[in-house]
Amino acid sequence: MTSSTPDPTPTGAIPLIPAPDRASATHAVPEDTVVATLPSPAEDPHWYRTAVFYEVLTHAFMDSNHDGIGDFEGLRSKLDYLQWLGVDALWLPPFYPSPMADGGYDISDYTGIDERYGTMDDFRTLVADAHERGIRIVIDMVMNHTSDQHPWFQASRTDPSGPYGDFYVWRDRPSEYLDARVIFVDTEDSNWSWDEVRGQFFWHRFFSHQPDLNFENPAVREAVKNVLRFWADTGVDGFRLDAIPYLYEEDGTNCENLLPTHDFIAELRQMVDDEYPGTVLIAEANQPPHEVVAYFGTDAAPECHVCFHFPIMPKIFAALREETSKGVREVLAETPPLPKGGQWGTFLRNHDELTLEMVTEEERQKMYAWYAPEPRMRANVGIRRRLMPLLRGSRREVELAHALLLSFPGSPFLYYGDEIGMGDDIWLNDRDGVRTPMQWDDSPGAGYSTADPESFYLPLISSGMYRPTAVNVAEHRTRPTSMLNWLRSMLQIRRKYPVFGIGSLTLVATSDDAVLAFLRRDERQSVLCVNNLSTTSRSARLQLPGMAGWHLYDAASGNRFPDVREDETVDITLGRHGFYWLDVTFLDEEKDDEDQ
Ligand code: NOJ
C-alpha cells in the first residue's frame, strides 16, 4: 500500500485487493526471459488503431500438460503461429478462478488465475514472450458483477452490517429499476433474485449467480481500480471492459449508460493514463452507435480508446442475404465520427451469441430465418453459431465478410478458429458450441491435447465436414489456397495500408445496390473498396466525383485497372461475392506537368 493511494476498502476478514506498492512493483518476469521489444507507448501511442486483434480462450487453444484443458504454456507455444498469421494483439477472455457457470465471466477471485491454466509466472512469461514477437496482450476486466461464489458476496450475504455488506445492490423488495431490460432472457425473468441467507433481493443484469457490484460504494470503486492496477503491473497492454453500460442504476431509467457510469470510466482512464500510460481501454457496450460513442468520453474526460461497434455486425450478415448494401450504408452513415485517438472495434463473431439486440424486430426475425432456422441455434437475443457454418460453408461468403471486416473503419477482432473455418456444435449448452477446442491437426486430440478426448473441457467438433480430420491448421498451412493462407495474405495487405485503420470513409454511389463501394483515405493513401454482396456476377458504374483520370491498382496483385473516366465514373465487374481493394493513385507527374 502506498501512502498516496489510501485504501478506502473496509477492514475485514477477507483481504481486499491492495493497491500495488509502486515502489517495488515490477512488470516482473522470470529472470531468464527476454523482455519486450515492442515500441513503447510513447513511440507508438496509437498502435490499437491499426492493429488486428485475435480473441483466444486460453482453455480452448492448446493444452501443454495433458489434462484436456488449454493453458498459458500451450498458448505460449502457439505464439509463433499467431505471429505467422499476422495478428498484432491477443484478447484473452477471463482466466481467473471461477465456477465457470458463465465461461469465466463469473469471477470468484480477481487477482488469481484458474490453476488449470497455469501460474502467475506462466502468465507473465506469456506476456513477455508475446511482446518479444510484437504481439500485445489485452485481458478481460469484468467489473460489473462477480460470481456469487466470490468471497465478497459470501461476506455480503452473511454479514449485512459488515465491511462487505454494501458491496452489492440489496433491497427488501424487488420494486426498483423495473425499466431495466433482462439481458439473458433464456434463463432469467427478472434482474432481482432472492437470497435466502441474507433474506433480501440482490440485483443482477446477467445470470442470477452473478450479483452486480454496488458502484455507489466508494470501497467498491477503489477495489475495482486496484484490480486494474494489479493486472497492469503484469505488463498487459490493455483491458476489455466487460458489460460497462450497467455499472450504476437509477430508478425510472433503463439503467444503462448513466452519467455516473461514464464518470467512473473516465476516472479509470485518468488512473491508467497517470499510472500506466499507454494502457488501452476497450469498451464492451452493446448499444446503438450514438450511445456507444459516449464511451470514448470527451476531450476533458476521455474514457475508452476503443469501443466495439456492435450494430454494424448483424448488418454485414443481413447484407449477404438481402443482397443489398442499403443496411450497411445506413449504419455507416449513422456511425458518429470518431473522436481524436478513438477507434472502433469491429468483429464478425466472438465467444458470445451473434447478438441481435441492436436490430429491429423485423430484422431479427429475418436473421433468425436466414441463420438460425432451428431454435437450438439461438441463444438469448441472438444466434450461437460460428462463422463458417453460419455462412453455409461458403468460402466466398466468408471471404467477402472478412474483406468487409478488414476494410471498414475500425480495428478488426478475429475469433480463434475462424481462420480455418471451424464449425460449431449446437447440441452443447448455452454458448459452448462456439467455444470448442482449437483444431491443430488430424490426430485424435486434434493436436490440441494428448489427453483422452473424453477428458477435454468440451468435446471436439464431431460433425461431418467440420471435424478435425477435415478442418485443421496443419492441413490449411500446407495448402496454398486454404482459407488460412488466404486470410494471412489479407492481413499482410492490410498491414501495408494503415489507412484502413486511421483513414476516413466516404460512401461511393454505384449503379447497382448489390455493389457496396467506399473510399478509405488519409493524407498518404486512398483505397477504393468495391464489394459484390450478391450471389450473381455484377457490373456496376461507380461515381467518383473529383477523381477523373485517377489510376486504380489492385492492392492484392498490383495489376492496373482502367482509370477513372473523364466523366468521373468507372465500371467495375465482379464475380459473385467478389471484392476489390483498389489502390487509388492521384494525378501522376506527367499529368501535373501537362496541366501547368
Ligand atoms: C459479456 C461477455 O462477453 C459474456 O460472455 C458474458 O456472459 C456477459 N458479459 C456476462 O458476464
Short mmCIF file of C-alpha atoms in Angstrom, two decimals, residues 98-368:
data_model
loop_
_atom_site.label_atom_id
_atom_site.label_comp_id
_atom_site.label_asym_id
_atom_site.label_seq_id
_atom_site.Cartn_x
_atom_site.Cartn_y
_atom_site.Cartn_z
CA SER A 98 -14.37 -19.11 -11.41
CA PRO A 99 -17.13 -21.68 -11.03
CA MET A 100 -17.30 -21.42 -14.85
CA ALA A 101 -21.05 -21.00 -14.85
CA ASP A 102 -20.63 -18.20 -17.42
CA GLY A 103 -17.47 -19.18 -19.25
CA GLY A 104 -15.31 -17.47 -16.62
CA TYR A 105 -17.23 -14.17 -16.68
CA ASP A 106 -18.32 -15.27 -13.20
CA ILE A 107 -15.15 -14.42 -11.32
CA SER A 108 -14.54 -15.68 -7.78
CA ASP A 109 -11.06 -14.17 -7.35
CA TYR A 110 -9.99 -11.10 -9.29
CA THR A 111 -6.27 -11.43 -8.70
CA GLY A 112 -5.89 -15.14 -9.12
CA ILE A 113 -5.51 -17.45 -12.06
CA ASP A 114 -7.53 -20.61 -12.55
CA GLU A 115 -4.83 -23.13 -11.62
CA ARG A 116 -5.75 -25.34 -14.56
CA TYR A 117 -4.36 -22.60 -16.85
CA GLY A 118 -1.07 -22.12 -15.03
CA THR A 119 0.58 -19.80 -12.58
CA MET A 120 1.22 -16.09 -12.36
CA ASP A 121 4.75 -16.74 -13.58
CA ASP A 122 3.36 -18.59 -16.60
CA PHE A 123 1.14 -15.60 -17.31
CA ARG A 124 3.99 -13.11 -17.04
CA THR A 125 6.14 -15.26 -19.30
CA LEU A 126 3.33 -15.40 -21.83
CA VAL A 127 3.06 -11.61 -21.82
CA ALA A 128 6.82 -11.18 -22.19
CA ASP A 129 7.11 -13.76 -24.97
CA ALA A 130 4.18 -12.25 -26.83
CA HIS A 131 5.81 -8.83 -26.58
CA GLU A 132 9.03 -10.26 -27.90
CA ARG A 133 7.13 -11.26 -31.02
CA GLY A 134 5.49 -7.86 -31.34
CA ILE A 135 2.14 -9.15 -30.07
CA ARG A 136 0.29 -7.21 -27.36
CA ILE A 137 -1.96 -8.72 -24.71
CA VAL A 138 -5.35 -7.38 -23.71
CA ILE A 139 -7.24 -9.06 -20.88
CA ASP A 140 -10.88 -9.04 -19.85
CA MET A 141 -11.95 -6.99 -16.88
CA VAL A 142 -15.38 -7.97 -15.60
CA MET A 143 -16.22 -5.27 -13.10
CA ASN A 144 -19.99 -5.06 -13.31
CA HIS A 145 -20.51 -8.29 -11.42
CA THR A 146 -18.79 -11.16 -9.62
CA SER A 147 -19.68 -14.78 -9.15
CA ASP A 148 -21.93 -15.45 -6.18
CA GLN A 149 -19.02 -17.61 -5.01
CA HIS A 150 -16.76 -14.57 -4.67
CA PRO A 151 -15.78 -14.06 -1.01
CA TRP A 152 -17.12 -10.50 -1.20
CA PHE A 153 -20.59 -11.81 -1.99
CA GLN A 154 -20.38 -14.57 0.57
CA ALA A 155 -19.45 -11.97 3.19
CA SER A 156 -22.11 -9.59 1.96
CA ARG A 157 -24.89 -12.12 2.28
CA THR A 158 -23.85 -13.44 5.69
CA ASP A 159 -22.86 -10.17 7.34
CA PRO A 160 -25.05 -7.29 6.13
CA SER A 161 -23.57 -4.81 8.56
CA GLY A 162 -20.01 -5.99 7.98
CA PRO A 163 -17.42 -4.43 5.69
CA TYR A 164 -18.82 -6.07 2.56
CA GLY A 165 -22.47 -5.64 3.47
CA ASP A 166 -22.84 -2.82 0.96
CA PHE A 167 -20.70 -4.31 -1.84
CA TYR A 168 -23.76 -5.45 -3.79
CA VAL A 169 -27.17 -3.96 -4.55
CA TRP A 170 -29.53 -5.33 -1.89
CA ARG A 171 -33.21 -4.46 -1.42
CA ASP A 172 -36.09 -5.74 0.70
CA ARG A 173 -38.44 -5.65 -2.25
CA PRO A 174 -37.72 -6.09 -5.98
CA SER A 175 -39.57 -2.91 -6.81
CA GLU A 176 -36.84 -0.61 -8.14
CA TYR A 177 -35.23 -0.33 -11.58
CA LEU A 178 -38.08 -2.15 -13.27
CA ASP A 179 -37.42 -0.38 -16.57
CA ALA A 180 -34.13 -2.22 -17.00
CA ARG A 181 -34.38 -4.96 -19.61
CA VAL A 182 -33.46 -8.55 -18.83
CA ILE A 183 -30.45 -9.49 -20.96
CA PHE A 184 -30.26 -13.26 -20.52
CA VAL A 185 -33.88 -13.89 -21.41
CA ASP A 186 -33.32 -17.64 -21.86
CA THR A 187 -32.64 -18.18 -18.18
CA GLU A 188 -33.71 -15.10 -16.23
CA ASP A 189 -37.09 -13.46 -15.88
CA SER A 190 -36.03 -10.68 -13.53
CA ASN A 191 -32.94 -8.68 -12.64
CA TRP A 192 -33.69 -9.30 -8.95
CA SER A 193 -33.11 -12.59 -7.15
CA TRP A 194 -33.94 -13.59 -3.61
CA ASP A 195 -31.09 -14.56 -1.33
CA GLU A 196 -32.20 -16.97 1.40
CA VAL A 197 -29.16 -16.29 3.53
CA ARG A 198 -29.47 -12.52 3.76
CA GLY A 199 -33.24 -12.51 3.39
CA GLN A 200 -33.10 -9.79 0.74
CA PHE A 201 -33.16 -9.42 -3.03
CA PHE A 202 -29.97 -8.68 -4.93
CA TRP A 203 -29.59 -7.00 -8.31
CA HIS A 204 -28.01 -8.72 -11.34
CA ARG A 205 -28.02 -7.78 -15.01
CA PHE A 206 -26.89 -11.22 -16.17
CA PHE A 207 -27.23 -14.66 -14.58
CA SER A 208 -28.70 -14.83 -11.07
CA HIS A 209 -25.38 -16.31 -9.93
CA GLN A 210 -23.67 -13.06 -10.99
CA PRO A 211 -24.60 -10.33 -8.48
CA ASP A 212 -23.83 -6.78 -9.65
CA LEU A 213 -21.32 -4.83 -7.61
CA ASN A 214 -22.60 -1.66 -5.99
CA PHE A 215 -20.66 1.18 -7.59
CA GLU A 216 -22.33 3.73 -5.31
CA ASN A 217 -19.98 2.35 -2.66
CA PRO A 218 -16.56 4.10 -2.85
CA ALA A 219 -14.92 0.96 -1.47
CA VAL A 220 -16.15 -1.00 -4.49
CA ARG A 221 -14.79 1.62 -6.88
CA GLU A 222 -11.40 1.59 -5.22
CA ALA A 223 -11.33 -2.21 -5.11
CA VAL A 224 -12.00 -2.33 -8.87
CA LYS A 225 -9.25 0.20 -9.55
CA ASN A 226 -6.84 -1.90 -7.56
CA VAL A 227 -7.73 -4.93 -9.65
CA LEU A 228 -6.78 -2.97 -12.76
CA ARG A 229 -3.56 -1.84 -11.13
CA PHE A 230 -2.75 -5.40 -10.16
CA TRP A 231 -3.02 -6.65 -13.75
CA ALA A 232 -1.48 -3.56 -15.32
CA ASP A 233 1.57 -4.34 -13.20
CA THR A 234 1.98 -7.65 -15.05
CA GLY A 235 2.70 -5.66 -18.21
CA VAL A 236 -0.56 -6.25 -20.09
CA ASP A 237 -1.30 -3.70 -22.80
CA GLY A 238 -4.96 -3.17 -22.18
CA PHE A 239 -8.29 -4.20 -20.78
CA ARG A 240 -11.54 -5.14 -22.44
CA LEU A 241 -14.07 -3.66 -20.07
CA ASP A 242 -16.91 -6.15 -19.95
CA ALA A 243 -20.54 -5.03 -19.72
CA ILE A 244 -19.75 -1.43 -18.82
CA PRO A 245 -23.10 0.21 -19.55
CA TYR A 246 -24.60 -1.35 -16.44
CA LEU A 247 -22.38 -0.19 -13.58
CA TYR A 248 -24.90 2.15 -11.96
CA GLU A 249 -28.66 2.01 -11.53
CA GLU A 250 -31.22 4.80 -11.33
CA ASP A 251 -34.94 4.33 -10.89
CA GLY A 252 -37.06 5.47 -13.81
CA THR A 253 -34.27 4.83 -16.35
CA ASN A 254 -33.26 1.72 -18.26
CA CYS A 255 -30.17 1.67 -16.02
CA GLU A 256 -27.78 1.77 -18.99
CA ASN A 257 -25.18 4.41 -19.91
CA LEU A 258 -25.92 6.55 -16.87
CA LEU A 259 -23.81 9.60 -16.12
CA PRO A 260 -22.15 8.16 -13.02
CA THR A 261 -21.17 5.14 -15.11
CA HIS A 262 -19.39 7.43 -17.56
CA ASP A 263 -17.83 9.36 -14.70
CA PHE A 264 -16.36 6.20 -13.28
CA ILE A 265 -14.96 5.04 -16.63
CA ALA A 266 -13.36 8.48 -17.03
CA GLU A 267 -11.85 8.04 -13.56
CA LEU A 268 -10.40 4.69 -14.61
CA ARG A 269 -8.96 6.26 -17.76
CA GLN A 270 -7.37 9.00 -15.73
CA MET A 271 -5.86 6.38 -13.49
CA VAL A 272 -4.35 4.34 -16.34
CA ASP A 273 -3.12 7.49 -18.10
CA ASP A 274 -1.42 8.64 -14.91
CA GLU A 275 -0.12 5.34 -13.63
CA TYR A 276 0.14 3.07 -16.69
CA PRO A 277 0.37 5.39 -19.69
CA GLY A 278 -0.36 3.68 -22.98
CA THR A 279 -2.64 1.05 -21.45
CA VAL A 280 -5.67 0.74 -23.65
CA LEU A 281 -9.29 0.51 -22.50
CA ILE A 282 -11.77 -1.26 -24.78
CA ALA A 283 -15.49 -0.80 -24.19
CA GLU A 284 -17.91 -3.67 -24.47
CA ALA A 285 -21.07 -1.61 -24.71
CA ASN A 286 -23.73 -3.33 -26.79
CA GLN A 287 -25.59 -0.15 -27.62
CA PRO A 288 -26.68 1.91 -30.64
CA PRO A 289 -23.88 3.99 -32.23
CA HIS A 290 -24.88 7.29 -30.59
CA GLU A 291 -24.76 5.67 -27.13
CA VAL A 292 -21.56 3.72 -27.83
CA VAL A 293 -19.71 6.81 -28.93
CA ALA A 294 -20.19 8.28 -25.46
CA TYR A 295 -17.78 5.63 -24.14
CA PHE A 296 -14.95 7.43 -25.90
CA GLY A 297 -15.67 10.22 -23.43
CA THR A 298 -14.84 13.84 -24.11
CA ASP A 299 -11.62 15.81 -24.53
CA ALA A 300 -11.90 16.94 -20.93
CA ALA A 301 -12.85 13.49 -19.66
CA PRO A 302 -11.68 10.76 -22.04
CA GLU A 303 -12.95 7.25 -21.38
CA CYS A 304 -12.12 4.29 -23.66
CA HIS A 305 -9.66 4.14 -26.56
CA VAL A 306 -11.64 1.52 -28.46
CA CYS A 307 -15.38 0.80 -28.48
CA PHE A 308 -16.81 -2.31 -30.05
CA HIS A 309 -19.13 -1.40 -32.90
CA PHE A 310 -22.00 -3.79 -32.27
CA PRO A 311 -24.63 -2.50 -34.73
CA ILE A 312 -22.56 -2.93 -37.88
CA MET A 313 -22.00 -6.67 -37.40
CA PRO A 314 -25.55 -8.01 -38.00
CA LYS A 315 -25.87 -5.67 -40.98
CA ILE A 316 -22.99 -7.47 -42.68
CA PHE A 317 -24.81 -10.78 -42.29
CA ALA A 318 -28.13 -9.30 -43.40
CA ALA A 319 -26.50 -7.72 -46.46
CA LEU A 320 -25.28 -11.12 -47.64
CA ARG A 321 -28.82 -12.48 -47.67
CA GLU A 322 -30.66 -9.38 -48.85
CA GLU A 323 -28.00 -8.80 -51.49
CA THR A 324 -28.23 -5.08 -50.99
CA SER A 325 -25.87 -2.58 -49.47
CA LYS A 326 -28.68 -0.46 -48.02
CA GLY A 327 -28.42 -1.61 -44.38
CA VAL A 328 -24.65 -1.37 -44.26
CA ARG A 329 -24.67 2.06 -45.88
CA GLU A 330 -27.25 3.24 -43.35
CA VAL A 331 -25.30 2.04 -40.34
CA LEU A 332 -22.06 3.50 -41.69
CA ALA A 333 -23.83 6.80 -42.26
CA GLU A 334 -25.30 6.70 -38.73
CA THR A 335 -21.94 5.98 -37.16
CA PRO A 336 -20.76 9.16 -35.46
CA PRO A 337 -17.25 10.43 -36.24
CA LEU A 338 -14.51 9.05 -34.05
CA PRO A 339 -13.01 11.42 -31.53
CA LYS A 340 -9.26 12.04 -31.77
CA GLY A 341 -7.36 8.90 -30.83
CA GLY A 342 -10.52 6.77 -30.73
CA GLN A 343 -11.12 3.59 -32.68
CA TRP A 344 -13.97 1.18 -33.34
CA GLY A 345 -13.55 -2.49 -32.59
CA THR A 346 -15.20 -4.49 -35.35
CA PHE A 347 -15.91 -8.20 -35.45
CA LEU A 348 -17.87 -10.89 -37.21
CA ARG A 349 -18.04 -13.46 -34.42
CA ASN A 350 -16.81 -13.87 -30.88
CA HIS A 351 -17.33 -16.18 -27.90
CA ASP A 352 -20.91 -14.97 -27.43
CA GLU A 353 -24.04 -15.36 -29.47
CA LEU A 354 -24.24 -13.24 -32.62
CA THR A 355 -26.20 -10.58 -30.83
CA LEU A 356 -29.39 -9.24 -32.40
CA GLU A 357 -30.16 -6.73 -29.69
CA MET A 358 -29.30 -3.78 -31.91
CA VAL A 359 -31.67 -4.58 -34.79
CA THR A 360 -35.42 -4.10 -35.22
CA GLU A 361 -37.85 -6.92 -34.50
CA GLU A 362 -38.45 -7.37 -38.24
CA GLU A 363 -34.72 -7.61 -38.96
CA ARG A 364 -34.30 -10.01 -36.04
CA GLN A 365 -36.92 -12.37 -37.40
CA LYS A 366 -35.27 -12.28 -40.82
CA MET A 367 -31.88 -13.03 -39.29
CA TYR A 368 -33.32 -15.98 -37.37
#
